[in-house]
Tab-separated table of C-alpha atoms and ligand atoms in Angstrom:
chain	number	residue	atom	x	y	z
A	1	UNK	CA	0.000	0.000	0.000
A	2	UNK	CA	1.417	3.398	-0.919
A	3	UNK	CA	2.543	5.433	2.051
A	4	UNK	CA	0.857	8.628	2.995
A	5	UNK	CA	3.815	10.784	2.039
A	6	UNK	CA	3.932	9.113	-1.352
A	7	UNK	CA	0.265	9.983	-1.878
A	8	UNK	CA	1.015	13.468	-0.722
A	9	UNK	CA	3.775	14.019	-3.223
A	10	UNK	CA	1.628	12.488	-5.956
A	11	UNK	CA	-1.160	14.917	-5.091
A	12	UNK	CA	1.274	17.817	-5.210
A	13	UNK	CA	2.699	16.827	-8.580
A	14	UNK	CA	-0.782	16.376	-10.030
A	15	UNK	CA	-1.709	19.802	-8.768
A	16	UNK	CA	1.429	21.258	-10.297
A	17	UNK	CA	0.603	19.676	-13.653
A	18	UNK	CA	-2.954	20.997	-13.572
A	19	UNK	CA	-1.749	24.483	-12.716
A	20	UNK	CA	1.070	24.742	-15.224
A	21	UNK	CA	-1.183	23.485	-17.985
A	22	UNK	CA	-3.298	26.619	-17.864
A	23	UNK	CA	-0.639	29.227	-18.595
A	24	UNK	CA	2.395	30.260	-20.574
A	25	UNK	CA	4.612	27.257	-21.138
A	26	UNK	CA	8.155	28.638	-21.351
A	27	UNK	CA	9.335	26.765	-18.274
A	28	UNK	CA	10.045	29.994	-16.373
A	29	UNK	CA	8.786	31.690	-13.221
A	30	UNK	CA	7.428	28.489	-11.724
A	31	UNK	CA	7.571	30.452	-8.483
A	32	UNK	CA	7.155	34.251	-8.393
A	33	UNK	CA	10.273	35.955	-9.802
A	34	UNK	CA	12.592	37.492	-7.217
A	35	UNK	CA	15.107	40.202	-7.816
A	36	UNK	CA	15.754	43.897	-7.954
A	37	UNK	CA	14.511	46.612	-10.293
A	38	UNK	CA	15.608	50.216	-10.775
A	39	UNK	CA	12.336	52.091	-11.101
A	40	UNK	CA	10.817	52.738	-7.692
A	41	UNK	CA	14.001	53.993	-6.049
A	42	UNK	CA	15.993	55.385	-8.977
A	43	UNK	CA	13.241	56.400	-11.412
A	44	UNK	CA	14.622	58.257	-14.390
A	45	UNK	CA	17.728	59.788	-12.856
A	46	UNK	CA	20.011	60.250	-15.846
A	47	UNK	CA	22.326	63.035	-14.706
A	48	UNK	CA	25.397	61.100	-13.639
A	49	UNK	CA	27.434	64.250	-13.131
A	50	UNK	CA	25.027	65.435	-10.447
A	51	UNK	CA	23.983	62.040	-9.018
A	52	UNK	CA	26.780	59.607	-9.819
A	53	UNK	CA	25.585	56.964	-7.359
A	54	UNK	CA	21.962	57.053	-8.365
A	55	UNK	CA	21.813	57.542	-12.119
A	56	UNK	CA	20.593	54.664	-14.304
A	57	UNK	CA	23.942	53.353	-15.463
A	58	UNK	CA	26.147	50.304	-15.714
A	59	UNK	CA	27.828	51.500	-12.539
A	60	UNK	CA	24.579	51.216	-10.580
A	61	UNK	CA	23.822	47.793	-12.021
A	62	UNK	CA	27.288	46.417	-11.329
A	63	UNK	CA	27.332	47.789	-7.810
A	64	UNK	CA	23.928	46.255	-7.146
A	65	UNK	CA	24.964	42.919	-8.624
A	66	UNK	CA	28.002	42.869	-6.346
A	67	UNK	CA	25.910	43.692	-3.286
A	68	UNK	CA	23.210	41.162	-4.156
A	69	UNK	CA	25.865	38.493	-3.843
A	70	UNK	CA	27.879	39.937	-0.929
A	71	UNK	CA	24.895	40.623	1.303
A	72	UNK	CA	23.229	37.262	0.757
A	73	UNK	CA	20.309	38.367	-1.408
A	74	UNK	CA	21.330	36.082	-4.234
A	75	UNK	CA	21.500	33.098	-1.888
A	76	UNK	CA	18.095	34.028	-0.494
A	77	UNK	CA	16.632	33.749	-4.010
A	78	UNK	CA	16.794	37.298	-5.431
A	79	UNK	CA	18.128	36.477	-8.879
A	80	UNK	CA	16.994	39.014	-11.471
A	81	UNK	CA	18.482	42.479	-11.841
A	82	UNK	CA	16.170	44.504	-14.030
A	83	UNK	CA	16.804	47.912	-15.592
A	84	UNK	CA	13.547	49.778	-15.965
A	85	UNK	CA	12.975	52.831	-18.185
A	86	UNK	CA	15.615	55.437	-19.111
A	87	UNK	CA	18.468	53.252	-20.315
A	88	UNK	CA	18.214	54.229	-23.976
A	89	UNK	CA	19.517	56.913	-26.276
A	90	UNK	CA	16.671	59.226	-27.308
A	91	UNK	CA	16.902	58.048	-30.925
A	92	UNK	CA	17.476	54.768	-32.676
A	93	UNK	CA	20.580	54.298	-34.793
A	94	UNK	CA	20.377	55.264	-38.484
A	95	UNK	CA	19.841	51.616	-39.349
A	96	UNK	CA	16.964	51.306	-36.886
A	97	UNK	CA	18.491	49.658	-33.834
A	98	UNK	CA	17.883	50.607	-30.226
A	99	UNK	CA	20.986	52.074	-28.620
A	100	UNK	CA	21.851	52.018	-24.950
A	101	UNK	CA	22.841	55.449	-23.644
A	102	UNK	CA	26.508	55.596	-24.520
A	103	UNK	CA	27.597	57.808	-21.637
A	104	UNK	CA	25.861	55.770	-18.962
A	105	UNK	CA	26.446	52.325	-20.477
A	106	UNK	CA	29.854	52.833	-22.105
A	107	UNK	CA	30.542	49.105	-22.417
A	108	UNK	CA	27.125	48.265	-23.791
A	109	UNK	CA	24.333	46.002	-22.625
A	110	UNK	CA	25.909	42.813	-23.827
A	111	UNK	CA	28.938	43.338	-21.611
A	112	UNK	CA	26.683	44.327	-18.729
A	113	UNK	CA	24.580	41.175	-19.136
A	114	UNK	CA	27.800	39.220	-19.117
A	115	UNK	CA	28.877	40.890	-15.891
A	116	UNK	CA	25.561	40.130	-14.197
A	117	UNK	CA	25.733	36.519	-15.379
A	118	UNK	CA	29.282	36.207	-14.079
A	119	UNK	CA	27.857	36.884	-10.615
A	120	UNK	CA	25.424	34.010	-10.981
A	121	UNK	CA	22.528	36.436	-11.457
A	122	UNK	CA	20.069	37.028	-14.286
A	123	UNK	CA	19.581	40.192	-16.290
A	124	UNK	CA	16.401	42.012	-17.210
A	125	UNK	CA	15.502	45.010	-19.314
A	126	UNK	CA	12.536	47.295	-20.020
A	127	UNK	CA	10.742	48.285	-23.160
A	128	UNK	CA	7.326	49.609	-24.043
A	129	UNK	CA	4.688	48.445	-26.488
A	130	UNK	CA	3.935	51.805	-28.041
A	131	UNK	CA	5.732	54.502	-29.970
A	132	UNK	CA	7.688	55.709	-26.945
A	133	UNK	CA	8.499	54.463	-23.462
A	134	UNK	CA	6.738	56.231	-20.603
A	135	UNK	CA	9.779	58.477	-20.121
A	136	UNK	CA	9.915	59.290	-23.844
A	137	UNK	CA	12.593	56.933	-25.169
A	138	UNK	CA	12.062	54.906	-28.365
A	139	UNK	CA	9.332	52.276	-28.024
A	140	UNK	CA	9.244	48.803	-29.465
A	141	UNK	CA	6.101	49.236	-31.594
A	142	UNK	CA	6.833	48.482	-35.227
A	143	UNK	CA	10.309	47.127	-34.386
A	144	UNK	CA	9.301	44.035	-32.448
A	145	UNK	CA	11.398	41.450	-34.272
A	146	UNK	CA	14.582	43.475	-34.522
A	147	UNK	CA	14.501	44.676	-30.926
A	148	UNK	CA	13.701	41.339	-29.362
A	149	UNK	CA	16.295	39.438	-31.333
A	150	UNK	CA	18.813	42.050	-30.238
A	151	UNK	CA	17.794	41.620	-26.585
A	152	UNK	CA	18.199	37.870	-26.925
A	153	UNK	CA	21.617	38.429	-28.457
A	154	UNK	CA	22.591	40.639	-25.514
A	155	UNK	CA	21.647	37.786	-23.197
A	156	UNK	CA	18.651	39.174	-21.366
A	157	UNK	CA	16.657	36.793	-19.178
A	158	UNK	CA	13.663	38.989	-18.329
A	159	UNK	CA	11.738	41.742	-20.050
A	160	UNK	CA	9.215	44.150	-18.619
A	161	UNK	CA	7.014	45.575	-21.345
A	162	UNK	CA	5.175	48.762	-20.434
A	163	UNK	CA	2.117	50.246	-22.125
A	164	UNK	CA	2.562	54.009	-22.610
A	165	UNK	CA	1.942	55.799	-25.944
A	166	UNK	CA	-0.204	53.083	-27.429
A	167	UNK	CA	-2.990	54.419	-29.617
A	168	UNK	CA	-4.537	51.164	-30.791
A	169	UNK	CA	-7.571	49.514	-29.266
A	170	UNK	CA	-6.309	46.047	-28.381
A	171	UNK	CA	-3.271	45.779	-26.184
A	172	UNK	CA	-3.521	42.021	-25.817
A	173	UNK	CA	-2.899	41.342	-29.525
A	174	UNK	CA	0.386	43.235	-29.462
A	175	UNK	CA	1.527	41.582	-26.271
A	176	UNK	CA	0.639	38.195	-27.711
A	177	UNK	CA	2.733	38.989	-30.774
A	178	UNK	CA	5.629	39.914	-28.492
A	179	UNK	CA	5.246	36.625	-26.646
A	180	UNK	CA	5.530	34.728	-29.933
A	181	UNK	CA	8.532	36.829	-30.928
A	182	UNK	CA	10.205	36.144	-27.595
A	183	UNK	CA	9.527	32.441	-28.016
A	184	UNK	CA	10.984	32.443	-31.519
A	185	UNK	CA	14.362	33.625	-30.210
A	186	UNK	CA	14.743	30.262	-28.473
A	187	UNK	CA	16.080	32.037	-25.400
A	188	UNK	CA	14.155	31.550	-22.137
A	189	UNK	CA	13.033	35.079	-21.215
A	190	UNK	CA	10.634	35.901	-18.388
A	191	UNK	CA	7.900	38.104	-19.826
A	192	UNK	CA	6.302	40.787	-17.636
A	193	UNK	CA	3.256	42.512	-19.131
A	194	UNK	CA	2.090	45.900	-17.899
A	195	UNK	CA	-1.007	46.292	-20.038
A	196	UNK	CA	-3.659	45.174	-17.502
A	197	UNK	CA	-2.808	48.261	-15.433
A	198	UNK	CA	-3.590	50.434	-18.458
A	199	UNK	CA	-6.784	48.540	-19.202
A	200	UNK	CA	-7.825	48.907	-15.558
A	201	UNK	CA	-7.187	52.649	-15.742
A	202	UNK	CA	-9.387	52.922	-18.849
A	203	UNK	CA	-12.042	50.511	-17.498
A	204	UNK	CA	-11.335	48.045	-20.303
A	205	UNK	CA	-12.026	44.489	-19.069
A	206	UNK	CA	-8.901	42.319	-19.033
A	207	UNK	CA	-8.959	38.793	-20.418
A	208	UNK	CA	-6.980	37.129	-17.619
A	209	UNK	CA	-6.868	33.719	-19.254
A	210	UNK	CA	-5.185	35.234	-22.286
A	211	UNK	CA	-2.785	37.050	-19.967
A	212	UNK	CA	-1.851	33.810	-18.215
A	213	UNK	CA	-1.369	32.171	-21.615
A	214	UNK	CA	1.016	34.887	-22.762
A	215	UNK	CA	2.765	36.412	-19.772
A	216	UNK	CA	4.775	35.132	-16.809
A	217	UNK	CA	3.623	38.054	-14.703
A	218	UNK	CA	1.547	41.138	-15.168
A	219	UNK	CA	1.062	44.463	-13.498
A	220	UNK	CA	-2.575	44.765	-12.503
A	221	UNK	CA	-2.710	48.236	-11.077
A	222	UNK	CA	-0.998	51.624	-10.649
A	223	UNK	CA	2.728	52.034	-10.059
A	224	UNK	CA	3.676	51.771	-6.431
A	225	UNK	CA	4.844	54.994	-4.745
A	226	UNK	CA	7.045	55.265	-1.681
A	227	UNK	CA	4.235	55.483	0.872
A	228	UNK	CA	1.989	53.442	3.141
A	229	UNK	CA	-0.974	55.024	1.385
A	230	UNK	CA	0.168	53.534	-1.910
A	231	UNK	CA	0.633	50.097	-0.335
A	232	UNK	CA	-2.877	50.125	1.144
A	233	UNK	CA	-4.417	51.268	-2.148
A	234	UNK	CA	-2.782	48.390	-3.987
A	235	UNK	CA	-3.741	45.908	-1.300
A	236	UNK	CA	-7.355	47.138	-1.348
A	237	UNK	CA	-7.469	46.757	-5.118
A	238	UNK	CA	-6.205	43.183	-4.832
A	239	UNK	CA	-8.795	42.395	-2.160
A	240	UNK	CA	-11.600	43.976	-4.171
A	241	UNK	CA	-10.727	41.965	-7.286
A	242	UNK	CA	-9.559	38.772	-5.605
A	243	UNK	CA	-12.496	36.560	-6.584
A	244	UNK	CA	-11.809	37.400	-10.192
A	245	UNK	CA	-8.009	37.520	-10.400
A	246	UNK	CA	-6.517	35.167	-7.798
A	247	UNK	CA	-7.349	32.008	-9.728
A	248	UNK	CA	-5.167	33.090	-12.656
A	249	UNK	CA	-2.028	33.035	-10.519
A	250	UNK	CA	0.001	29.843	-10.510
A	251	UNK	CA	3.366	28.404	-11.504
A	252	UNK	CA	4.501	30.308	-14.606
A	253	UNK	CA	1.967	33.157	-14.389
A	254	UNK	CA	1.498	35.688	-11.578
A	255	UNK	CA	-0.405	38.796	-10.589
A	256	UNK	CA	2.121	41.531	-9.784
A	257	UNK	CA	1.267	44.218	-7.208
A	258	UNK	CA	4.584	45.963	-8.066
A	259	UNK	CA	7.915	46.455	-6.304
A	260	UNK	CA	8.877	46.149	-2.642
A	261	UNK	CA	9.499	49.549	-1.050
A	262	UNK	CA	11.434	48.112	1.876
A	263	UNK	CA	14.673	49.939	2.643
A	264	UNK	CA	13.556	53.279	1.189
A	265	UNK	CA	12.060	56.442	2.687
A	266	UNK	CA	8.325	55.955	2.928
A	267	UNK	CA	7.523	52.935	5.090
A	268	UNK	CA	8.052	52.520	8.807
A	269	UNK	CA	9.541	49.286	10.125
A	270	UNK	CA	6.102	47.830	10.956
A	271	UNK	CA	4.711	48.899	7.571
A	272	UNK	CA	7.655	47.271	5.844
A	273	UNK	CA	6.895	44.030	7.655
A	274	UNK	CA	3.295	44.332	6.504
A	275	UNK	CA	4.253	44.840	2.870
A	276	UNK	CA	6.562	41.833	2.897
A	277	UNK	CA	3.941	39.619	4.565
A	278	UNK	CA	1.164	40.642	2.198
A	279	UNK	CA	3.327	40.239	-0.887
A	280	UNK	CA	4.082	36.694	0.287
A	281	UNK	CA	0.356	36.061	0.858
A	282	UNK	CA	-0.372	37.360	-2.652
A	283	UNK	CA	2.222	35.041	-4.244
A	284	UNK	CA	3.698	38.262	-5.589
A	285	UNK	CA	6.989	38.686	-7.397
A	286	UNK	CA	9.531	39.946	-4.850
A	287	UNK	CA	11.258	42.713	-6.736
A	288	UNK	CA	13.140	45.048	-4.443
A	289	UNK	CA	13.837	48.574	-5.564
A	290	UNK	CA	16.217	50.126	-3.090
A	291	UNK	CA	19.790	51.189	-2.596
A	292	UNK	CA	21.547	48.116	-1.255
A	293	UNK	CA	24.606	50.150	-0.229
A	294	UNK	CA	22.968	51.837	2.731
A	295	UNK	CA	19.922	49.840	3.667
A	296	UNK	CA	19.423	49.506	7.417
A	297	UNK	CA	20.017	46.170	9.071
A	298	UNK	CA	16.474	45.625	10.351
A	299	UNK	CA	15.042	46.256	6.888
A	300	UNK	CA	17.568	43.894	5.376
A	301	UNK	CA	16.374	41.231	7.812
A	302	UNK	CA	12.819	41.634	6.573
A	303	UNK	CA	13.893	41.165	2.965
A	304	UNK	CA	16.074	38.185	3.810
A	305	UNK	CA	13.627	36.388	6.125
A	306	UNK	CA	13.827	32.797	4.894
A	307	UNK	CA	10.446	31.764	6.259
A	308	UNK	CA	8.651	34.550	4.426
A	309	UNK	CA	10.490	33.886	1.198
A	310	UNK	CA	9.563	30.234	1.506
A	311	UNK	CA	5.888	31.164	1.790
A	312	UNK	CA	6.114	33.497	-1.184
A	313	UNK	CA	7.858	30.785	-3.193
A	314	UNK	CA	5.571	27.956	-2.129
A	315	UNK	CA	5.546	25.443	-5.003
A	316	UNK	CA	1.756	25.177	-5.107
A	317	UNK	CA	1.640	28.819	-6.191
A	318	UNK	CA	-1.842	29.507	-4.839
A	319	UNK	CA	-2.554	33.210	-4.347
A	320	UNK	CA	-3.937	34.182	-0.931
A	321	UNK	CA	-7.111	36.078	-0.094
A	322	UNK	CA	-8.435	38.600	2.361
A	323	UNK	CA	-10.892	36.587	4.436
A	324	UNK	CA	-11.893	38.989	7.193
A	325	UNK	CA	-12.116	42.719	7.782
A	326	UNK	CA	-13.576	44.528	10.789
A	327	UNK	CA	-12.491	47.287	13.186
A	328	UNK	CA	-9.642	48.049	10.752
A	329	UNK	CA	-8.197	44.597	11.313
A	330	UNK	CA	-7.789	42.397	8.254
A	331	UNK	CA	-6.996	38.725	8.056
A	332	UNK	CA	-5.337	37.364	4.938
A	333	UNK	CA	-4.721	33.654	4.361
A	334	UNK	CA	-2.835	31.708	1.742
A	335	UNK	CA	-2.930	27.955	1.137
A	336	UNK	CA	0.576	26.525	1.170
A	337	UNK	CA	2.329	23.197	1.462
A	338	UNK	CA	2.618	20.783	3.204
A	339	UNK	CA	-0.747	19.299	2.350
A	340	UNK	CA	-2.324	16.373	4.193
A	341	UNK	CA	-4.467	14.663	1.505
A	342	UNK	CA	-6.719	17.641	0.793
A	343	UNK	CA	-6.032	19.794	3.851
A	344	UNK	CA	-3.633	22.656	3.269
A	345	UNK	CA	-1.280	24.441	5.569
A	346	UNK	CA	-1.756	28.215	5.653
A	347	UNK	CA	0.105	31.451	5.893
A	348	UNK	CA	-2.022	33.832	7.963
A	349	UNK	CA	-1.419	37.575	8.152
A	350	UNK	CA	-3.279	39.692	10.691
A	351	UNK	CA	-2.898	43.270	9.492
A	352	UNK	CA	-3.957	46.495	11.117
A	353	UNK	CA	-4.975	49.746	9.503
A	354	UNK	CA	-5.412	51.243	12.927
A	355	UNK	CA	-3.427	54.263	13.987
A	356	UNK	CA	-4.392	54.400	17.661
A	357	UNK	CA	-1.439	53.821	19.930
A	358	UNK	CA	-1.294	50.358	21.405
A	359	UNK	CA	-1.275	46.987	19.660
A	360	UNK	CA	-4.861	45.891	19.024
A	361	UNK	CA	-5.875	42.630	20.656
A	362	UNK	CA	-7.732	40.387	18.267
A	363	UNK	CA	-9.212	36.973	19.011
A	364	UNK	CA	-10.544	34.479	16.522
A	365	UNK	CA	-10.687	30.757	15.975
A	366	UNK	CA	-8.914	29.153	13.055
A	367	UNK	CA	-12.273	27.902	11.806
A	368	UNK	CA	-13.601	31.428	11.492
A	369	UNK	CA	-10.790	32.327	9.089
A	370	UNK	CA	-11.181	29.156	7.061
A	371	UNK	CA	-8.764	26.683	8.695
A	372	UNK	CA	-11.031	23.739	9.400
A	373	UNK	CA	-8.798	20.689	9.663
A	374	UNK	CA	-10.138	18.645	12.581
A	375	UNK	CA	-6.758	17.207	13.646
A	376	UNK	CA	-5.389	20.720	14.042
A	377	UNK	CA	-2.323	22.754	13.220
A	378	UNK	CA	0.998	23.738	14.708
A	379	UNK	CA	1.703	27.460	14.631
A	380	UNK	CA	4.884	29.366	14.032
A	381	UNK	CA	5.473	33.102	14.119
A	382	UNK	CA	6.950	33.704	10.692
A	383	UNK	CA	8.934	36.825	11.580
A	384	UNK	CA	10.598	35.544	14.748
A	385	UNK	CA	10.615	31.856	13.904
A	386	UNK	CA	9.170	31.050	17.355
A	387	UNK	CA	6.966	27.988	17.529
A	388	UNK	CA	3.804	28.348	19.592
A	389	UNK	CA	3.207	25.623	22.170
A	390	UNK	CA	0.699	22.896	21.481
A	391	UNK	CA	-1.725	21.962	18.759
A	392	UNK	CA	-4.313	24.466	17.575
A	393	UNK	CA	-7.656	22.884	16.817
A	394	UNK	CA	-9.955	24.760	14.511
A	395	UNK	CA	-12.241	25.802	17.359
A	396	UNK	CA	-9.650	26.916	19.921
A	397	UNK	CA	-9.306	30.625	20.475
A	398	UNK	CA	-6.252	32.309	19.115
A	399	UNK	CA	-5.304	35.794	20.260
A	400	UNK	CA	-2.818	38.132	18.612
A	401	UNK	CA	-1.843	41.744	19.258
A	402	UNK	CA	-1.421	43.651	16.013
A	403	UNK	CA	0.667	46.862	16.127
A	404	UNK	CA	-0.682	49.999	14.409
A	405	UNK	CA	-0.254	49.623	10.607
A	406	UNK	CA	1.670	46.422	11.387
A	407	UNK	CA	1.263	42.711	11.034
A	408	UNK	CA	1.309	39.457	12.945
A	409	UNK	CA	2.349	36.822	10.453
A	410	UNK	CA	1.793	33.143	11.283
A	411	UNK	CA	2.237	29.845	9.559
A	412	UNK	CA	-0.278	27.146	10.483
A	413	UNK	CA	1.000	23.729	9.440
A	414	UNK	CA	-1.434	20.820	9.176
A	415	UNK	CA	-0.633	17.798	11.287
A	416	UNK	CA	0.538	15.018	9.028
B	1	NAG	C1	16.212	62.449	-32.854
B	1	NAG	O1	15.394	62.366	-33.988
B	1	NAG	C2	14.542	63.479	-34.155
B	1	NAG	C3	13.564	63.231	-35.282
B	1	NAG	O2	13.980	62.199	-36.126
B	1	NAG	C4	15.404	64.702	-34.410
B	1	NAG	O3	14.592	65.837	-34.574
B	1	NAG	C5	16.321	64.889	-33.245
B	1	NAG	O4	17.216	65.955	-33.482
B	1	NAG	C6	17.120	63.644	-32.934
B	1	NAG	N1	17.792	63.818	-31.662
B	1	NAG	C7	19.061	63.527	-31.499
B	1	NAG	C8	19.608	63.757	-30.109
B	1	NAG	O5	19.759	63.080	-32.373
B	2	NAG	C1	2.497	55.499	-33.462
B	2	NAG	O1	2.417	56.768	-34.066
B	2	NAG	C2	1.789	56.732	-35.324
B	2	NAG	C3	1.921	58.111	-35.927
B	2	NAG	O2	1.687	59.106	-34.977
B	2	NAG	C4	0.365	56.291	-35.195
B	2	NAG	O3	-0.241	56.227	-36.458
B	2	NAG	C5	0.354	54.914	-34.560
B	2	NAG	O4	-0.971	54.533	-34.325
B	2	NAG	C6	1.119	54.929	-33.272
B	2	NAG	N1	1.220	53.576	-32.829
B	2	NAG	C7	0.974	53.230	-31.583
B	2	NAG	C8	1.111	51.784	-31.218
B	2	NAG	O5	0.647	54.002	-30.737
B	3	NAG	C1	8.175	28.201	-26.939
B	3	NAG	O1	6.865	27.665	-26.823
B	3	NAG	C2	6.829	26.261	-26.713
B	3	NAG	C3	5.373	25.836	-26.764
B	3	NAG	O2	4.629	26.459	-25.771
B	3	NAG	C4	7.520	25.861	-25.430
B	3	NAG	O3	7.509	24.464	-25.290
B	3	NAG	C5	8.945	26.364	-25.455
B	3	NAG	O4	9.575	26.081	-24.211
B	3	NAG	C6	8.972	27.854	-25.699
B	3	NAG	N1	10.344	28.296	-25.846
B	3	NAG	C7	10.822	29.418	-25.306
B	3	NAG	C8	12.249	29.712	-25.551
B	3	NAG	O5	10.138	30.186	-24.665
B	4	NAG	C1	-13.074	32.702	22.775
B	4	NAG	O1	-13.110	34.085	22.471
B	4	NAG	C2	-14.387	34.631	22.477
B	4	NAG	C3	-14.306	36.048	21.912
B	4	NAG	O2	-13.243	36.752	22.459
B	4	NAG	C4	-14.952	34.546	23.902
B	4	NAG	O3	-16.257	35.091	23.934
B	4	NAG	C5	-14.975	33.095	24.336
B	4	NAG	O4	-15.373	32.998	25.681
B	4	NAG	C6	-13.594	32.446	24.171
B	4	NAG	N1	-13.704	31.029	24.410
B	4	NAG	C7	-12.838	30.365	25.173
B	4	NAG	C8	-13.051	28.882	25.277
B	4	NAG	O5	-11.909	30.912	25.760
């Protein structure tokens, strides 16, 4: 008779097959992509004379690649280094090629990709399906084949395609064409699609199945800004749409709430913990955008927390949901492994929007937030790693104290 753990792994592989069958089949992003991207922290700083340490340049990318390895981010799973907008010359070459800015990328993108690869990391770039990029550099529209084959030749492993300056009426067709063009290069390239955010803005309904068929990840909503207000807006949008969008996330295809702000100016320590926890609940790509040279230790610890990364990268790839909201306390849960036959383990985030002073005491039972396994769960505090004593049955009371705008993040593991 097959053992229980054998059945368990069979169930997990079957699930994985079912999930991967419904989306883009390029073998990539089987867990949410992790890495670092220029935009949120460095925007379109191009004046290297004035801001030598911050301008979008090969210097910034090399420095970040070095630090990703030295500070343990690479080992923790952060693999992609992605240059967002503002890396190009304002005009194409006379023979129609895109040119990297020659002052800021004097050795060219191919050499830079090589440098990033030599560190054991992967390299990503940005373009825009339209006549211009959002910051006004040459767009890819009308040059799809030439540009993408050049990117493949440079050795890129990831492309974010934005949606500014598009005057047509069907984004998805163009993005589908780009997917086919990417595939035809034969190079495995993670494909990030920004167009749902533009459709959302214009109240155009998005065909999420088509998205999952064509893109490894997609930006659903507005760009993140360096503030708690921006985080809560994004999180509210994801909660509002969850019944519609969560089911399209899975190995190879992910909803993307945008970059992690952690280590920058706008979020407090507690708010940073909340962003990290919720991004893990949402099975979100973990793309930092910060200056790794001077990031404070306690923020670094949030980004490098192995238990949180493990939840984010759970192989089942099931996006979590907001399951409770009252008195400005929210409970978010995500089904994760291990699974006992058909009972999941869960990541559970208790988040507070409260701004009154003391931590808010909140009591619930596991059953009330959807954890119904009769044999019970063991509980671990994900941030500290502390295991709670005993077994938690679905009807026992569980009390947490949630700090203002903070989080209590737990992992409830099914007994096996
Ligand atoms: C770029 O091209 C435009 C139009 O083709 C031209 O007017 C402009 O002078 C060019 N800019 C540079 C920096 O070469
Ligand atoms: C690009 O610009 C041309 C000329 O202004 C316009 O006809 C075309 O529709 C634009 N294409 C896109 C994708 O916006
Ligand atoms: C191209 O698409 C085929 C069919 O979906 C897939 O098997 C293959 O891995 C893809 N190749 C690349 C390089 O994306
Ligand atoms: C569980 O908590 C509820 C609400 O706080 C309380 O009314 C109830 O008495 C508690 N039950 C037990 C067994 O402690």
